[in-house]
Amino acid sequence: MRKSISFFLLGVFLSVYSINAQARKEFVEKTNRDIDKSGKVISPDLFGLFFEDINYSADGGLYAEQVQNRSFEYNPTERKDWNPFSYWEYITTGYSYGRISVETKSPIHPNNPHYMVIDIEHVGKEAKFTGESGVGLKNPGFGGIVVRSGQKYNFSVFAQQLSDAPIVLSINLQNRKGEVLASSSIATSSRNWQKYTATLTATASCDTSSLVVLAKTEGKIALDVVSLFPEKTFKNRPNGLRADLAQMLADMKPHFIRFPGGCLSHGDGLGNMYRWKNTIGPIEERKEQRNIWGYNQTAGLGYYEYFQFCEDIGAKPLPVLPAAVSCQNTGGTWQLGGIGQKAIPMDEMKDYIQEVLDLIEWANGPVTSTWGAKRAAAGHPASFQLQYVGIGNEDNITPQFEERFKLIFDAVKAKHPEITVVGTVGPAPDGDDFTKGWKIANELKVPVVDEHYYTSPEWFIANQHRYDKYARNATRVYLGEYASWGNKLRNAIAEAAYMTSLERNGDVVRMASYAPLLAKKNFTQWNPDMIYFDNVKICLTPNYYVQKMFSANQGNLYFDKVISKNEKDSTLAASCVQDAKTGDIILKMVNFGKESNPMKVNLGSFKKIVSVAEQTVLAGKGDDENTLENTQKIVPTKSVIKVSKTFEYAVPAMSLTVIRIKTSKK
Ligand code: AHR
């Protein structure tokens, strides 16, 4: 018995050793650098982002569309007082009159059934008294459209001329007094649905403008997908992202992005699951649907845009598809303990599995394949290099879940052994679902599973050794959602301490992402979040800065024994990694305590270090926090410091310090 245990341990040692040796060889070959030999190889994808359209993160947030209810698809299942007219004000100017109606007889596409018809009976000729005359619509955007003087805005609309003569539409942006800030016009030229575009250049700035579309010709016209984007989106992508918000995410240098949820993925009942095929292709053909968080999702920020954003910022995409079951909280049953899970009938599973496989073909397949061709038609012939696919989101591990997960997992493994499937182990760090989920993962040899926990800062401090005890060379962990309850510095520093333990266990923990990511002021369903914003400002929380300090300073090799500290004091934490690309050594030192505390650094095992290093410190009082009114209360400070092979560093009370040290080839 003892002999077989020691053979087993020897086998484990050899396979770990060979992974280490192989990975190190690759680093050296790739970087032509002498990477230190004593480090442990850790995940190259450790820190990334989790994006979910919660708190108006996408529509009204990161997605730069300015028009709210652009396709007249809002309805009472999303919010009781919503309907296709919501956020559209009927306007008549200059003694003009007419009527509007929402119709469904001949839509642009069956996925986009509603459109607005304007019947312009009379256009007043009294314009000299009243300004422009006409009949039309006004949209306030998501709490006001932000316009900046000198900037351009791209307007587009689908229109169908329903009367004989062309209809002239005046397009303008107005402030609350009705003063025009930008204007243009278009004239219809077809009795079929046709897209018209115009560029508006603002002559003044305003944070609360509205878009006005005014028909100036008597007749009848149908309108749909009324859209306005700033010309300057992130990377100037059409149908793109709000540049300032996207830049904050790019600055974190995340190694992956998980999307589109969260609960949004598996949905509020089977009819509300996020089906990726409804979110690609021309925006006028995408299917809007109720957002599980109580509003509408246009799917304008759909799978194509998610993948493109990942590529734009050098992050690996991690799409999460439902495991063919809906959220257990469906129908609000979280109040009853989450008993609302519904499953796709078994006789529909073949099609559902095909949908999962089609995603892989869409992302990676050649342009000659059915789905690869659709990716190419959208403007991306090259593969998106999809490596990870998530199946399920913190589902209740019921027999119906297990049966379906296994079918999907086996199918992906058989057809795409190159894909790493990320499974799920329930919504908590322990308990029944967690145990059952891990049992399935071990039996099926699922490569990675997704753990979630939202808890107190004290829990994070007390549980820093959680992953030290996990089996090596078994299923890896993706800590897909975690946060301590709050946005004060103490919360962020507790998370920082925990993140050093994720680095230490980077051989077991494959990925980790804080949650939720974004929240719009006054439209927030979940607190705390990493970044708060309104239409103009962005508030970066201490939690954001901690995430950024780790994410932008990831390594591939982990070294213990470089930093020594009082091991009995759990308020102190530290880690040392080396980045294979640059050869930089990165030290992270955390103090959750009330007093400054010394740590000793010994870089003796590294060959050549450059003595001038870059230091970033996030420190303050435990209760410090940023708000949209005061975004600068707690921000990291950067400085250049001198380091030597051995030195002592007094880690400030309630702080995270990152020291980045260059190594030299000579
Ligand atoms: O991050 C917010 C929510 O928390 C996610 O949608 C869900 O997965 C978890 O319960």
XYZ file of C-alpha atoms and ligand atoms in Angstrom:
676
model
C 0.000 0.000 0.000
C 2.720 2.449 1.095
C 4.706 1.498 -2.022
C 1.791 2.281 -4.330
C 1.282 5.662 -2.617
C 4.928 6.537 -3.135
C 4.764 5.447 -6.813
C 1.669 7.608 -7.161
C 3.425 10.597 -5.594
C 6.460 10.035 -7.795
C 4.169 10.014 -10.854
C 2.517 13.259 -9.760
C 5.942 14.790 -9.116
C 7.234 13.735 -12.510
C 4.227 15.012 -14.400
C 4.281 18.357 -12.521
C 8.006 18.502 -13.121
C 7.667 17.792 -16.811
C 4.909 20.424 -17.198
C 7.219 22.875 -15.457
C 10.224 21.899 -17.525
C 8.321 22.055 -20.819
C 6.672 25.376 -20.032
C 9.989 26.853 -18.921
C 11.688 25.632 -22.094
C 8.985 27.347 -24.144
C 9.439 30.604 -22.212
C 13.152 30.583 -22.793
C 12.754 29.792 -26.486
C 10.025 32.398 -26.954
C 11.613 35.188 -24.991
C 15.276 34.394 -25.404
C 15.606 35.172 -21.703
C 17.145 33.248 -18.914
C 14.089 32.658 -16.788
C 14.912 31.663 -13.246
C 14.804 27.906 -12.680
C 13.272 27.640 -9.248
C 9.812 29.059 -10.012
C 6.552 27.154 -10.200
C 4.727 27.460 -13.521
C 1.365 29.142 -12.999
C -1.582 29.855 -15.246
C -0.922 32.276 -18.090
C -4.566 33.403 -17.868
C -4.953 34.047 -14.162
C -6.620 37.464 -13.956
C -9.360 38.645 -16.292
C -12.800 40.210 -16.386
C -16.363 39.026 -16.040
C -18.803 41.171 -18.008
C -22.541 40.800 -17.554
C -25.296 43.138 -18.719
C -26.456 43.910 -15.174
C -26.857 47.465 -13.774
C -27.240 48.846 -17.339
C -23.694 47.691 -18.105
C -24.341 47.116 -21.809
C -27.383 49.021 -23.112
C -27.077 52.504 -21.625
C -23.521 51.685 -20.554
C -20.595 50.145 -22.407
C -22.563 49.828 -25.656
C -22.349 53.298 -27.166
C -25.845 53.405 -28.686
C -27.457 56.668 -27.547
C -31.090 56.023 -28.495
C -33.206 54.168 -25.980
C -35.817 51.714 -27.313
C -34.380 52.272 -30.784
C -36.400 49.457 -32.359
C -39.699 50.039 -30.554
C -39.445 46.611 -28.931
C -39.845 47.624 -25.267
C -42.784 45.814 -23.679
C -44.494 45.243 -20.332
C -42.809 41.889 -19.697
C -39.596 43.867 -19.258
C -41.094 46.518 -17.031
C -44.804 46.855 -16.299
C -45.121 50.415 -17.597
C -43.053 49.852 -20.757
C -44.428 49.535 -24.283
C -43.146 50.161 -27.843
C -43.738 53.924 -27.416
C -41.611 54.128 -24.247
C -38.938 56.833 -24.337
C -40.446 58.275 -27.537
C -42.285 61.564 -27.301
C -44.660 62.437 -30.114
C -43.987 65.990 -31.244
C -45.619 68.431 -33.629
C -44.112 71.817 -34.374
C -45.212 74.876 -36.332
C -48.950 74.086 -36.217
C -48.397 70.732 -37.932
C -50.447 67.661 -37.082
C -50.723 63.975 -37.791
C -50.642 60.698 -35.838
C -48.326 57.835 -34.920
C -48.870 54.114 -34.477
C -46.728 51.085 -33.782
C -47.267 48.355 -36.361
C -46.100 44.823 -37.048
C -47.464 43.988 -40.527
C -44.274 44.171 -42.575
C -41.220 44.393 -40.337
C -37.605 44.578 -41.527
C -37.050 41.137 -40.045
C -39.206 38.736 -38.004
C -36.744 39.072 -35.090
C -37.540 42.788 -34.961
C -41.344 42.844 -35.250
C -42.357 46.381 -34.194
C -41.850 49.619 -36.072
C -43.242 53.148 -35.860
C -45.502 54.660 -38.508
C -45.813 58.460 -38.743
C -48.757 59.805 -40.689
C -48.054 63.467 -41.442
C -51.413 65.035 -42.290
C -50.372 68.680 -42.278
C -47.095 70.520 -42.095
C -47.609 74.095 -40.883
C -46.412 76.925 -43.036
C -45.988 79.204 -40.046
C -42.364 78.310 -39.571
C -41.226 81.916 -39.374
C -42.972 82.179 -35.991
C -42.141 78.777 -34.608
C -38.924 77.492 -36.162
C -39.050 74.168 -37.984
C -42.461 72.694 -38.820
C -43.191 68.995 -38.846
C -44.434 65.876 -37.122
C -42.085 63.467 -35.459
C -40.440 61.882 -32.456
C -38.070 62.814 -29.682
C -35.855 60.435 -27.711
C -33.972 61.367 -24.507
C -31.535 58.464 -24.730
C -30.583 56.731 -21.512
C -31.086 59.718 -19.197
C -29.868 62.348 -21.677
C -27.608 62.195 -24.711
C -24.115 63.551 -24.086
C -22.913 65.851 -26.857
C -19.537 67.550 -27.116
C -18.885 70.625 -29.214
C -17.005 69.839 -32.415
C -17.595 66.080 -32.163
C -19.399 64.049 -34.791
C -22.345 61.705 -34.229
C -23.451 58.997 -36.643
C -27.193 58.801 -37.117
C -28.919 55.965 -38.947
C -32.495 54.842 -39.431
C -34.410 52.250 -41.400
C -37.301 53.875 -43.233
C -40.030 52.775 -45.561
C -41.828 55.473 -47.544
C -45.527 54.633 -47.358
C -46.819 57.481 -49.557
C -45.924 58.557 -53.101
C -43.554 61.475 -52.608
C -40.197 61.282 -50.825
C -40.366 62.339 -47.179
C -37.788 64.746 -45.818
C -36.667 64.056 -42.275
C -34.900 66.680 -40.234
C -32.552 65.109 -37.694
C -31.253 67.140 -34.811
C -29.935 67.111 -31.302
C -31.561 69.592 -28.949
C -30.924 70.742 -25.415
C -33.745 70.974 -22.882
C -34.639 74.475 -24.034
C -35.121 73.166 -27.582
C -31.981 74.840 -28.880
C -30.427 72.894 -31.739
C -26.903 71.592 -31.042
C -26.416 69.610 -34.251
C -28.547 69.001 -37.313
C -28.806 67.215 -40.625
C -31.512 65.875 -42.887
C -32.326 62.932 -45.119
C -34.939 62.271 -47.809
C -36.480 58.865 -48.410
C -36.088 57.293 -51.816
C -37.707 53.883 -51.557
C -40.963 52.209 -50.758
C -38.978 49.323 -49.317
C -37.126 49.275 -46.022
C -33.872 51.077 -46.570
C -31.117 52.302 -44.296
C -30.381 56.051 -44.312
C -27.455 57.699 -42.565
C -26.441 61.220 -41.595
C -23.557 62.759 -39.657
C -24.328 65.378 -37.041
C -21.576 67.750 -35.906
C -22.211 69.400 -32.562
C -21.789 73.159 -32.262
C -22.183 73.164 -28.475
C -21.806 70.743 -25.564
C -24.640 69.340 -23.459
C -25.019 66.359 -21.098
C -28.777 66.063 -21.418
C -29.722 66.464 -25.043
C -32.442 64.626 -26.970
C -32.590 63.326 -30.513
C -35.384 64.728 -32.667
C -36.534 63.131 -35.918
C -39.026 65.409 -37.614
C -40.897 64.604 -40.842
C -41.266 67.828 -42.841
C -43.260 66.488 -45.769
C -46.906 65.492 -45.749
C -47.318 61.760 -46.309
C -46.674 58.528 -44.406
C -43.478 56.857 -43.314
C -42.417 53.820 -41.274
C -39.281 54.013 -39.124
C -37.245 51.408 -37.279
C -33.815 50.996 -35.604
C -33.356 54.718 -35.015
C -29.729 54.885 -33.937
C -27.133 57.432 -32.884
C -23.522 56.640 -32.030
C -20.660 58.969 -31.228
C -18.165 58.775 -34.090
C -15.471 58.169 -31.495
C -16.148 54.710 -30.128
C -13.468 52.451 -28.656
C -11.000 51.768 -31.495
C -13.517 53.571 -33.744
C -15.490 50.357 -34.212
C -18.901 50.772 -35.864
C -21.711 49.632 -33.547
C -18.993 50.083 -30.950
C -18.323 50.709 -27.295
C -18.203 53.827 -25.143
C -14.556 54.795 -25.476
C -13.837 56.026 -21.930
C -15.411 53.005 -20.220
C -13.828 50.500 -22.593
C -10.446 52.144 -22.032
C -10.723 51.587 -18.254
C -11.175 47.876 -18.964
C -8.362 47.798 -21.507
C -6.043 49.503 -19.003
C -6.434 46.509 -16.717
C -4.777 44.308 -19.365
C -7.125 41.406 -18.575
C -6.040 38.040 -19.917
C -9.624 36.923 -20.605
C -13.209 38.161 -20.561
C -16.101 35.954 -19.473
C -19.479 37.007 -20.967
C -22.472 37.465 -21.284
C -23.326 36.403 -17.681
C -24.014 35.324 -14.939
C -27.702 34.771 -14.487
C -28.234 36.543 -17.816
C -26.686 33.526 -19.555
C -29.008 30.827 -18.329
C -31.947 33.238 -18.116
C -35.274 33.646 -16.377
C -36.944 30.541 -17.798
C -36.208 28.643 -20.993
C -37.577 31.397 -23.250
C -35.188 33.891 -21.705
C -31.927 31.976 -22.117
C -29.210 33.920 -23.892
C -29.086 32.260 -27.337
C -25.913 33.435 -29.051
C -27.272 33.053 -32.588
C -29.828 35.804 -31.874
C -27.001 38.237 -31.153
C -24.914 38.137 -34.336
C -25.478 39.543 -37.827
C -26.902 42.957 -38.751
C -28.365 44.711 -35.706
C -31.765 45.074 -37.372
C -31.984 41.275 -37.504
C -31.028 40.601 -33.898
C -33.603 39.551 -31.361
C -34.126 41.878 -28.431
C -35.290 40.317 -25.201
C -36.027 40.949 -21.581
C -32.965 41.273 -19.443
C -33.199 39.062 -16.344
C -32.135 42.128 -14.325
C -35.357 43.958 -15.179
C -34.822 45.870 -18.388
C -34.281 45.284 -22.114
C -31.285 43.907 -23.991
C -30.992 45.023 -27.599
C -28.236 42.453 -28.257
C -26.510 45.292 -30.122
C -23.568 44.343 -27.958
C -23.740 40.732 -29.055
C -21.332 37.869 -29.542
C -19.542 39.483 -32.464
C -18.872 42.649 -30.457
C -17.802 40.693 -27.364
C -15.293 38.673 -29.369
C -14.066 41.792 -31.180
C -13.567 43.640 -27.891
C -11.599 40.693 -26.491
C -9.365 40.744 -29.526
C -8.980 44.526 -29.362
C -7.629 44.401 -25.826
C -5.674 41.145 -26.060
C -8.013 39.136 -23.809
C -9.100 35.562 -24.495
C -12.868 35.213 -24.977
C -14.717 33.007 -22.489
C -18.337 32.742 -23.632
C -20.669 31.030 -21.159
C -23.516 29.013 -22.631
C -26.407 27.657 -20.588
C -26.087 24.004 -19.578
C -29.589 23.573 -21.105
C -31.194 24.582 -17.813
C -32.498 27.981 -16.771
C -31.503 29.936 -13.684
C -32.760 28.278 -10.496
C -34.130 31.659 -9.438
C -36.454 31.752 -12.455
C -39.721 33.517 -11.715
C -38.307 35.153 -8.593
C -38.078 31.802 -6.818
C -34.878 32.821 -5.068
C -37.379 33.871 -2.389
C -38.259 30.177 -2.034
C -34.641 29.053 -2.065
C -34.179 28.891 -5.839
C -36.520 26.142 -7.014
C -37.269 27.518 -10.480
C -34.770 25.656 -12.658
C -36.315 24.514 -15.955
C -34.635 22.142 -18.403
C -34.676 21.947 -22.185
C -36.669 18.784 -23.048
C -34.442 15.819 -23.876
C -35.851 15.536 -27.399
C -34.530 19.068 -28.103
C -31.048 18.379 -26.780
C -29.620 17.332 -30.132
C -30.388 20.767 -31.577
C -29.167 22.499 -28.464
C -25.863 20.652 -28.537
C -25.496 21.584 -32.188
C -25.964 25.228 -31.170
C -23.005 24.885 -28.794
C -20.854 23.226 -31.457
C -21.873 25.870 -33.989
C -20.475 28.565 -31.716
C -17.064 26.954 -31.873
C -17.300 26.791 -35.651
C -18.473 30.410 -35.788
C -15.506 31.552 -33.682
C -12.754 29.367 -35.092
C -13.980 27.621 -38.236
C -12.658 28.368 -41.717
C -14.511 30.879 -43.871
C -15.652 27.954 -45.978
C -17.624 26.468 -43.064
C -21.293 27.435 -42.552
C -20.714 29.377 -39.356
C -17.191 30.552 -40.125
C -18.667 32.160 -43.244
C -21.065 34.186 -41.072
C -18.150 35.447 -38.973
C -16.328 36.413 -42.171
C -19.426 38.139 -43.563
C -19.571 40.230 -40.406
C -16.044 41.446 -41.121
C -13.755 38.953 -39.374
C -12.455 36.234 -41.701
C -9.663 35.303 -39.287
C -10.392 32.914 -36.446
C -11.203 34.452 -33.062
C -8.912 31.836 -31.467
C -11.552 30.598 -29.065
C -9.928 28.390 -26.438
C -12.408 28.317 -23.534
C -16.149 27.626 -23.464
C -18.158 27.848 -20.252
C -21.092 25.468 -19.867
C -23.502 26.552 -17.160
C -23.554 29.317 -14.590
C -23.668 28.411 -10.884
C -26.597 26.078 -11.600
C -28.309 23.958 -9.010
C -26.709 20.571 -9.545
C -29.896 18.594 -10.125
C -30.226 15.278 -11.995
C -31.634 17.204 -14.998
C -28.600 19.492 -14.971
C -26.204 16.565 -14.675
C -27.772 14.642 -17.562
C -27.652 17.643 -19.889
C -24.229 18.888 -18.857
C -22.747 15.464 -19.515
C -24.267 15.326 -23.025
C -22.932 18.776 -23.920
C -19.525 18.135 -22.352
C -19.068 14.802 -24.146
C -20.099 16.298 -27.490
C -17.687 19.233 -27.227
C -14.870 16.973 -26.057
C -15.434 14.565 -28.927
C -15.712 17.158 -31.693
C -13.369 19.800 -30.275
C -10.706 18.283 -28.022
C -8.771 21.540 -28.451
C -11.426 23.456 -26.464
C -11.135 23.746 -22.677
C -14.595 23.365 -21.171
C -15.320 25.295 -17.983
C -17.989 23.577 -15.898
C -19.867 24.907 -12.875
C -20.168 23.978 -9.183
C -23.088 26.006 -7.872
C -23.437 29.492 -6.406
C -21.459 29.141 -3.161
C -17.965 28.245 -1.902
C -19.290 25.073 -0.263
C -22.543 23.170 0.314
C -24.601 20.675 -1.562
C -24.320 22.049 -5.121
C -20.620 22.656 -4.638
C -20.002 19.067 -3.528
C -22.157 17.553 -6.265
C -20.635 19.825 -8.913
C -17.101 18.826 -7.945
C -18.084 15.148 -7.929
C -19.298 15.446 -11.529
C -16.180 17.394 -12.505
C -13.915 14.711 -11.056
C -15.856 11.850 -12.629
C -15.977 13.452 -16.087
C -12.505 14.965 -15.771
C -13.849 18.408 -16.625
C -10.728 20.528 -17.208
C -11.885 23.596 -15.250
C -14.859 24.457 -13.018
C -16.280 27.837 -12.097
C -16.573 28.718 -8.382
C -18.520 31.759 -7.108
C -18.569 33.539 -3.768
C -19.646 36.919 -2.453
C -18.802 37.286 1.211
C -17.232 39.385 3.984
C -13.685 40.788 3.880
C -12.945 38.711 6.969
C -13.854 35.540 5.046
C -11.254 36.391 2.410
C -8.606 36.983 5.067
C -9.488 33.756 6.905
C -9.579 31.593 3.763
C -6.262 32.441 2.144
C -5.208 28.801 2.321
C -8.309 27.427 0.584
C -6.542 26.418 -2.625
C -3.348 25.216 -0.937
C -5.381 22.124 -0.082
C -6.799 21.430 -3.559
C -5.589 18.403 -5.518
C -2.868 19.208 -8.027
C -3.139 17.800 -11.565
C -6.886 17.416 -11.345
C -9.739 19.700 -12.433
C -8.584 23.327 -12.252
C -10.526 26.218 -10.744
C -11.925 29.278 -12.417
C -12.958 31.681 -9.675
C -15.482 33.286 -12.008
C -17.274 35.553 -9.549
C -16.059 36.874 -6.241
C -16.180 40.062 -4.211
C -16.161 41.079 -0.607
C -19.250 42.985 0.457
C -18.265 46.595 -0.141
C -16.297 49.185 -2.057
C -14.247 50.565 0.816
C -10.489 50.242 0.832
C -10.700 47.489 3.475
C -12.760 45.372 1.043
C -10.265 45.879 -1.741
C -7.282 45.082 0.478
C -8.938 41.878 1.744
C -9.397 40.900 -1.911
C -5.759 41.770 -2.597
C -4.578 39.480 0.210
C -6.707 36.702 -1.257
C -5.374 37.340 -4.758
C -1.815 36.667 -3.586
C -3.114 33.233 -2.602
C -4.553 32.811 -6.103
C -1.101 33.528 -7.526
C 0.513 31.118 -5.073
C -1.999 28.524 -6.257
C -1.776 29.518 -9.891
C -1.083 25.878 -10.767
C -4.621 25.003 -9.565
C -6.455 28.277 -10.112
C -6.555 28.785 -13.844
C -8.534 32.045 -13.911
C -10.226 34.538 -11.604
C -12.538 37.511 -12.138
C -14.189 39.982 -9.756
C -17.960 40.489 -10.109
C -19.986 42.389 -11.081
C -17.926 44.696 -13.246
C -19.987 47.781 -14.165
C -22.890 49.693 -12.616
C -24.718 52.776 -13.826
C -25.726 55.319 -11.216
C -29.456 55.057 -10.401
C -29.799 51.915 -12.521
C -28.047 49.461 -10.261
C -29.520 46.104 -9.277
C -26.454 44.698 -7.509
C -23.892 46.189 -5.126
C -20.941 46.306 -4.773
C -19.527 46.615 -8.285
C -16.046 47.320 -9.605
C -16.751 50.469 -11.655
C -19.591 52.957 -11.249
C -20.492 55.400 -13.984
C -23.059 57.830 -15.256
C -23.322 59.226 -18.768
C -20.314 61.490 -18.229
C -18.243 60.337 -15.256
C -16.541 57.139 -14.179
C -15.824 56.195 -10.581
C -13.054 53.636 -10.182
C -13.386 51.878 -6.842
C -10.452 50.705 -4.694
C -11.523 47.208 -5.813
C -10.850 48.270 -9.419
C -7.380 49.501 -8.538
C -6.547 46.257 -6.769
C -7.772 44.231 -9.741
C -5.796 46.415 -12.111
C -2.610 46.183 -10.038
C -2.806 42.394 -10.182
C -4.101 42.071 -13.712
C -1.588 44.413 -15.309
C 1.187 42.709 -13.344
C 0.642 39.015 -13.992
C 3.398 36.475 -14.127
C 3.995 32.965 -15.405
C 6.307 31.694 -12.694
C 5.596 31.851 -8.963
C 8.401 31.993 -6.385
C 7.989 31.323 -2.703
C 10.625 32.237 -0.120
C 11.412 35.544 -1.876
C 9.368 37.611 0.565
C 9.478 36.845 4.283
C 6.958 38.190 6.750
C 5.343 37.239 10.018
C 3.615 33.998 8.925
C 1.399 33.948 12.001
C -0.210 37.234 11.046
C -3.011 36.547 8.534
C -3.444 40.260 7.836
C -0.150 40.122 5.936
C 0.121 38.528 2.504
C 2.667 38.572 -0.293
C 3.601 36.986 -3.589
C 6.397 37.045 -6.125
C 5.943 36.201 -9.816
C 8.015 36.564 -12.950
C 6.589 37.602 -16.296
C 8.032 35.419 -19.024
C 7.533 37.990 -21.784
C 9.501 40.798 -20.139
C 11.508 38.849 -17.588
C 10.244 41.334 -14.951
C 10.028 40.188 -11.341
C 6.841 41.406 -9.663
C 6.429 41.652 -5.907
C 3.040 42.181 -4.285
C 2.822 42.989 -0.601
C -0.429 43.389 1.297
C -1.163 44.662 4.779
C -4.781 44.458 6.011
C -3.703 45.594 9.488
C -3.833 48.959 11.239
C -0.045 49.369 11.601
C 2.740 49.446 9.078
C 4.566 46.103 8.985
C 7.993 45.133 7.604
C 8.606 42.454 4.978
C 12.029 41.247 3.842
C 12.771 40.715 0.167
C 15.528 38.382 -0.997
C 16.129 38.349 -4.753
C 19.324 36.297 -4.397
C 18.034 33.498 -6.629
C 17.566 35.833 -9.607
C 20.634 36.420 -11.698
C 20.633 40.042 -12.778
C 18.241 42.677 -11.569
C 18.032 46.328 -12.548
C 18.283 48.472 -9.418
C 15.727 51.080 -10.494
C 12.213 49.670 -10.054
C 8.649 50.884 -10.417
C 6.513 50.954 -7.289
C 2.724 51.370 -7.091
C 1.018 51.785 -3.718
C -2.673 51.815 -2.863
C -2.973 52.844 0.789
C -5.316 54.765 3.057
C -7.888 54.307 5.769
C -10.063 51.218 5.800
C -13.229 53.263 5.298
C -11.916 55.273 2.359
C -13.975 54.979 -0.801
C -14.484 56.815 -4.070
C -17.771 58.211 -5.294
C -18.911 59.793 -8.548
C -18.737 63.114 -6.680
C -15.210 62.466 -5.382
C -13.435 59.993 -7.633
C -9.948 60.758 -6.299
C -10.239 59.991 -2.590
C -8.298 56.777 -2.929
C -6.022 56.230 -5.931
C -2.716 54.397 -6.309
C 0.511 56.392 -6.339
C 3.429 55.501 -8.594
C 7.084 56.150 -7.923
C 10.520 54.965 -8.928
C 12.547 53.280 -6.189
C 15.999 51.746 -5.778
C 16.133 48.034 -5.051
C 18.982 45.659 -4.281
C 19.272 41.871 -3.983
C 18.034 42.095 -0.410
C 15.984 44.855 1.100
C 13.349 45.510 3.693
C 10.070 47.205 2.931
C 7.673 48.680 5.490
C 4.256 47.786 4.121
C 1.893 50.653 5.011
C -1.219 49.939 7.065
C -4.233 48.929 4.935
C -2.355 48.792 1.653
C -1.276 46.933 -1.443
C 2.174 47.566 -2.924
C 3.349 46.282 -6.282
C 7.047 46.530 -7.102
C 8.053 45.710 -10.668
C 11.742 44.955 -11.131
C 13.398 44.595 -14.508
C 15.967 41.885 -15.120
C 18.861 42.393 -17.421
C 20.158 39.948 -20.048
C 23.745 40.991 -19.515
O -22.636 38.868 -10.499
C -24.012 38.980 -10.278
C -24.715 37.652 -10.254
O -24.241 36.889 -9.195
C -24.482 36.762 -11.441
O -25.325 37.047 -12.487
C -24.740 35.399 -10.915
O -24.000 34.418 -11.575
C -24.429 35.504 -9.447
O -25.466 35.055 -8.666
